[in-house]
């Protein structure tokens, strides 16, 4: 809860779902997930990070900052899309 001069503001699951366009229907994920994280990174940010950049199911922020948040001089559309997704991931993680 945030205390503002005009009152209090509470962040709810619904507000997060609306702002990030996430689906919150269905079952909760409360246990281990068994994804191929290298494959997930390749699919969503267009790069397979090295083994030392992944710790379990987490991508190291340092690697993300150093390798994905800067654009090439003239990026291809795929590179631009991957960098945008990495930037959003960085925003969510707190880069």
mmCIF file with all atom_site columns, C-alpha atoms in Angstrom:
data_model
loop_
_atom_site.group_PDB
_atom_site.id
_atom_site.type_symbol
_atom_site.label_atom_id
_atom_site.label_alt_id
_atom_site.label_comp_id
_atom_site.label_asym_id
_atom_site.label_entity_id
_atom_site.label_seq_id
_atom_site.pdbx_PDB_ins_code
_atom_site.Cartn_x
_atom_site.Cartn_y
_atom_site.Cartn_z
_atom_site.occupancy
_atom_site.B_iso_or_equiv
_atom_site.pdbx_formal_charge
_atom_site.auth_seq_id
_atom_site.auth_comp_id
_atom_site.auth_asym_id
_atom_site.auth_atom_id
_atom_site.pdbx_PDB_model_num
ATOM 1  C CA . UNK A 1 1  ? 0.000  0.000   0.000   1.00 0.00 ? 1  UNK A CA 1
ATOM 2  C CA . UNK A 1 2  ? 1.218  3.479   -0.854  1.00 0.00 ? 2  UNK A CA 1
ATOM 3  C CA . UNK A 1 3  ? 0.325  6.499   1.238   1.00 0.00 ? 3  UNK A CA 1
ATOM 4  C CA . UNK A 1 4  ? -0.156 9.538   -0.969  1.00 0.00 ? 4  UNK A CA 1
ATOM 5  C CA . UNK A 1 5  ? -1.168 13.117  -0.102  1.00 0.00 ? 5  UNK A CA 1
ATOM 6  C CA . UNK A 1 6  ? -4.621 12.444  -1.584  1.00 0.00 ? 6  UNK A CA 1
ATOM 7  C CA . UNK A 1 7  ? -5.146 9.094   0.152   1.00 0.00 ? 7  UNK A CA 1
ATOM 8  C CA . UNK A 1 8  ? -3.967 5.516   -0.034  1.00 0.00 ? 8  UNK A CA 1
ATOM 9  C CA . UNK A 1 9  ? -3.304 3.426   -3.110  1.00 0.00 ? 9  UNK A CA 1
ATOM 10 C CA . UNK A 1 10 ? -3.295 -0.352  -3.035  1.00 0.00 ? 10 UNK A CA 1
ATOM 11 C CA . UNK A 1 11 ? -1.777 -2.466  -5.797  1.00 0.00 ? 11 UNK A CA 1
ATOM 12 C CA . UNK A 1 12 ? -4.007 -5.397  -6.612  1.00 0.00 ? 12 UNK A CA 1
ATOM 13 C CA . UNK A 1 13 ? -3.608 -8.392  -8.875  1.00 0.00 ? 13 UNK A CA 1
ATOM 14 C CA . UNK A 1 14 ? -6.249 -6.884  -11.140 1.00 0.00 ? 14 UNK A CA 1
ATOM 15 C CA . UNK A 1 15 ? -4.342 -3.602  -11.537 1.00 0.00 ? 15 UNK A CA 1
ATOM 16 C CA . UNK A 1 16 ? -1.113 -5.445  -12.375 1.00 0.00 ? 16 UNK A CA 1
ATOM 17 C CA . UNK A 1 17 ? -2.963 -7.677  -14.851 1.00 0.00 ? 17 UNK A CA 1
ATOM 18 C CA . UNK A 1 18 ? -4.510 -4.664  -16.580 1.00 0.00 ? 18 UNK A CA 1
ATOM 19 C CA . UNK A 1 19 ? -1.279 -2.667  -16.811 1.00 0.00 ? 19 UNK A CA 1
ATOM 20 C CA . UNK A 1 20 ? 0.881  -5.561  -18.027 1.00 0.00 ? 20 UNK A CA 1
ATOM 21 C CA . UNK A 1 21 ? -1.845 -7.276  -20.073 1.00 0.00 ? 21 UNK A CA 1
ATOM 22 C CA . UNK A 1 22 ? -1.344 -10.538 -18.182 1.00 0.00 ? 22 UNK A CA 1
ATOM 23 C CA . UNK A 1 23 ? -3.792 -13.401 -17.946 1.00 0.00 ? 23 UNK A CA 1
ATOM 24 C CA . UNK A 1 24 ? -4.488 -14.162 -14.288 1.00 0.00 ? 24 UNK A CA 1
ATOM 25 C CA . UNK A 1 25 ? -7.130 -16.809 -14.822 1.00 0.00 ? 25 UNK A CA 1
ATOM 26 C CA . UNK A 1 26 ? -6.375 -20.419 -14.111 1.00 0.00 ? 26 UNK A CA 1
ATOM 27 C CA . UNK A 1 27 ? -4.302 -22.318 -11.597 1.00 0.00 ? 27 UNK A CA 1
ATOM 28 C CA . UNK A 1 28 ? -1.519 -20.778 -9.548  1.00 0.00 ? 28 UNK A CA 1
ATOM 29 C CA . UNK A 1 29 ? 2.088  -21.779 -10.109 1.00 0.00 ? 29 UNK A CA 1
ATOM 30 C CA . UNK A 1 30 ? 3.245  -22.700 -6.637  1.00 0.00 ? 30 UNK A CA 1
ATOM 31 C CA . UNK A 1 31 ? 5.895  -25.303 -7.244  1.00 0.00 ? 31 UNK A CA 1
ATOM 32 C CA . UNK A 1 32 ? 8.891  -25.885 -9.462  1.00 0.00 ? 32 UNK A CA 1
ATOM 33 C CA . UNK A 1 33 ? 8.480  -25.377 -13.178 1.00 0.00 ? 33 UNK A CA 1
ATOM 34 C CA . UNK A 1 34 ? 10.436 -27.470 -15.611 1.00 0.00 ? 34 UNK A CA 1
ATOM 35 C CA . UNK A 1 35 ? 11.118 -25.254 -18.592 1.00 0.00 ? 35 UNK A CA 1
ATOM 36 C CA . UNK A 1 36 ? 14.166 -25.168 -20.786 1.00 0.00 ? 36 UNK A CA 1
ATOM 37 C CA . UNK A 1 37 ? 15.202 -21.623 -19.805 1.00 0.00 ? 37 UNK A CA 1
ATOM 38 C CA . UNK A 1 38 ? 17.758 -21.329 -22.593 1.00 0.00 ? 38 UNK A CA 1
ATOM 39 C CA . UNK A 1 39 ? 15.019 -22.107 -25.096 1.00 0.00 ? 39 UNK A CA 1
ATOM 40 C CA . UNK A 1 40 ? 12.690 -19.596 -23.388 1.00 0.00 ? 40 UNK A CA 1
ATOM 41 C CA . UNK A 1 41 ? 15.361 -16.871 -23.620 1.00 0.00 ? 41 UNK A CA 1
ATOM 42 C CA . UNK A 1 42 ? 15.971 -17.701 -27.275 1.00 0.00 ? 42 UNK A CA 1
ATOM 43 C CA . UNK A 1 43 ? 12.255 -17.475 -28.009 1.00 0.00 ? 43 UNK A CA 1
ATOM 44 C CA . UNK A 1 44 ? 11.481 -14.265 -26.108 1.00 0.00 ? 44 UNK A CA 1
ATOM 45 C CA . UNK A 1 45 ? 14.660 -12.156 -26.171 1.00 0.00 ? 45 UNK A CA 1
ATOM 46 C CA . UNK A 1 46 ? 16.317 -13.709 -29.202 1.00 0.00 ? 46 UNK A CA 1
ATOM 47 C CA . UNK A 1 47 ? 19.555 -14.699 -27.458 1.00 0.00 ? 47 UNK A CA 1
ATOM 48 C CA . UNK A 1 48 ? 20.680 -17.816 -25.614 1.00 0.00 ? 48 UNK A CA 1
ATOM 49 C CA . UNK A 1 49 ? 22.564 -16.559 -22.561 1.00 0.00 ? 49 UNK A CA 1
ATOM 50 C CA . UNK A 1 50 ? 25.723 -18.369 -21.445 1.00 0.00 ? 50 UNK A CA 1
ATOM 51 C CA . UNK A 1 51 ? 25.429 -20.975 -18.688 1.00 0.00 ? 51 UNK A CA 1
ATOM 52 C CA . UNK A 1 52 ? 26.832 -18.573 -16.079 1.00 0.00 ? 52 UNK A CA 1
ATOM 53 C CA . UNK A 1 53 ? 24.097 -15.982 -16.823 1.00 0.00 ? 53 UNK A CA 1
ATOM 54 C CA . UNK A 1 54 ? 21.308 -18.356 -15.772 1.00 0.00 ? 54 UNK A CA 1
ATOM 55 C CA . UNK A 1 55 ? 20.958 -19.360 -12.135 1.00 0.00 ? 55 UNK A CA 1
ATOM 56 C CA . UNK A 1 56 ? 18.185 -21.932 -11.947 1.00 0.00 ? 56 UNK A CA 1
ATOM 57 C CA . UNK A 1 57 ? 15.223 -20.160 -13.526 1.00 0.00 ? 57 UNK A CA 1
ATOM 58 C CA . UNK A 1 58 ? 16.665 -16.654 -13.065 1.00 0.00 ? 58 UNK A CA 1
ATOM 59 C CA . UNK A 1 59 ? 18.566 -14.559 -15.552 1.00 0.00 ? 59 UNK A CA 1
ATOM 60 C CA . UNK A 1 60 ? 21.314 -12.457 -13.976 1.00 0.00 ? 60 UNK A CA 1
ATOM 61 C CA . UNK A 1 61 ? 20.546 -8.744  -14.193 1.00 0.00 ? 61 UNK A CA 1
ATOM 62 C CA . UNK A 1 62 ? 24.194 -7.894  -14.760 1.00 0.00 ? 62 UNK A CA 1
ATOM 63 C CA . UNK A 1 63 ? 24.250 -10.009 -17.921 1.00 0.00 ? 63 UNK A CA 1
ATOM 64 C CA . UNK A 1 64 ? 20.950 -8.496  -19.065 1.00 0.00 ? 64 UNK A CA 1
ATOM 65 C CA . UNK A 1 65 ? 22.249 -4.938  -18.590 1.00 0.00 ? 65 UNK A CA 1
ATOM 66 C CA . UNK A 1 66 ? 25.598 -5.600  -20.251 1.00 0.00 ? 66 UNK A CA 1
ATOM 67 C CA . UNK A 1 67 ? 24.307 -7.540  -23.250 1.00 0.00 ? 67 UNK A CA 1
ATOM 68 C CA . UNK A 1 68 ? 20.703 -6.718  -23.995 1.00 0.00 ? 68 UNK A CA 1
ATOM 69 C CA . UNK A 1 69 ? 19.850 -3.145  -23.037 1.00 0.00 ? 69 UNK A CA 1
ATOM 70 C CA . UNK A 1 70 ? 21.946 -1.347  -25.668 1.00 0.00 ? 70 UNK A CA 1
ATOM 71 C CA . UNK A 1 71 ? 20.953 -1.214  -29.309 1.00 0.00 ? 71 UNK A CA 1
ATOM 72 C CA . UNK A 1 72 ? 23.255 -1.785  -32.264 1.00 0.00 ? 72 UNK A CA 1
ATOM 73 C CA . UNK A 1 73 ? 23.779 1.269   -34.498 1.00 0.00 ? 73 UNK A CA 1
ATOM 74 C CA . UNK A 1 74 ? 21.272 0.084   -37.094 1.00 0.00 ? 74 UNK A CA 1
ATOM 75 C CA . UNK A 1 75 ? 19.235 -2.729  -35.520 1.00 0.00 ? 75 UNK A CA 1
ATOM 76 C CA . UNK A 1 76 ? 17.281 -5.241  -37.545 1.00 0.00 ? 76 UNK A CA 1
ATOM 77 C CA . UNK A 1 77 ? 13.573 -5.537  -36.680 1.00 0.00 ? 77 UNK A CA 1
ATOM 78 C CA . UNK A 1 78 ? 14.253 -8.817  -34.819 1.00 0.00 ? 78 UNK A CA 1
ATOM 79 C CA . UNK A 1 79 ? 17.035 -7.194  -32.782 1.00 0.00 ? 79 UNK A CA 1
ATOM 80 C CA . UNK A 1 80 ? 14.814 -4.224  -31.969 1.00 0.00 ? 80 UNK A CA 1
ATOM 81 C CA . UNK A 1 81 ? 11.985 -6.488  -30.813 1.00 0.00 ? 81 UNK A CA 1
ATOM 82 C CA . UNK A 1 82 ? 14.371 -8.571  -28.698 1.00 0.00 ? 82 UNK A CA 1
ATOM 83 C CA . UNK A 1 83 ? 15.891 -5.459  -27.093 1.00 0.00 ? 83 UNK A CA 1
ATOM 84 C CA . UNK A 1 84 ? 12.405 -4.086  -26.330 1.00 0.00 ? 84 UNK A CA 1
ATOM 85 C CA . UNK A 1 85 ? 11.442 -7.335  -24.610 1.00 0.00 ? 85 UNK A CA 1
ATOM 86 C CA . UNK A 1 86 ? 14.726 -7.349  -22.687 1.00 0.00 ? 86 UNK A CA 1
ATOM 87 C CA . UNK A 1 87 ? 14.158 -3.723  -21.670 1.00 0.00 ? 87 UNK A CA 1
ATOM 88 C CA . UNK A 1 88 ? 10.690 -4.557  -20.348 1.00 0.00 ? 88 UNK A CA 1
ATOM 89 C CA . UNK A 1 89 ? 12.149 -7.547  -18.510 1.00 0.00 ? 89 UNK A CA 1
ATOM 90 C CA . UNK A 1 90 ? 14.739 -5.211  -17.015 1.00 0.00 ? 90 UNK A CA 1
ATOM 91 C CA . UNK A 1 91 ? 12.015 -2.807  -15.922 1.00 0.00 ? 91 UNK A CA 1
ATOM 92 C CA . UNK A 1 92 ? 10.133 -5.588  -14.208 1.00 0.00 ? 92 UNK A CA 1
ATOM 93 C CA . UNK A 1 93 ? 13.318 -6.873  -12.543 1.00 0.00 ? 93 UNK A CA 1
ATOM 94 C CA . UNK A 1 94 ? 14.347 -3.374  -11.503 1.00 0.00 ? 94 UNK A CA 1
ATOM 95 C CA . UNK A 1 95 ? 17.283 -2.535  -13.807 1.00 0.00 ? 95 UNK A CA 1
#
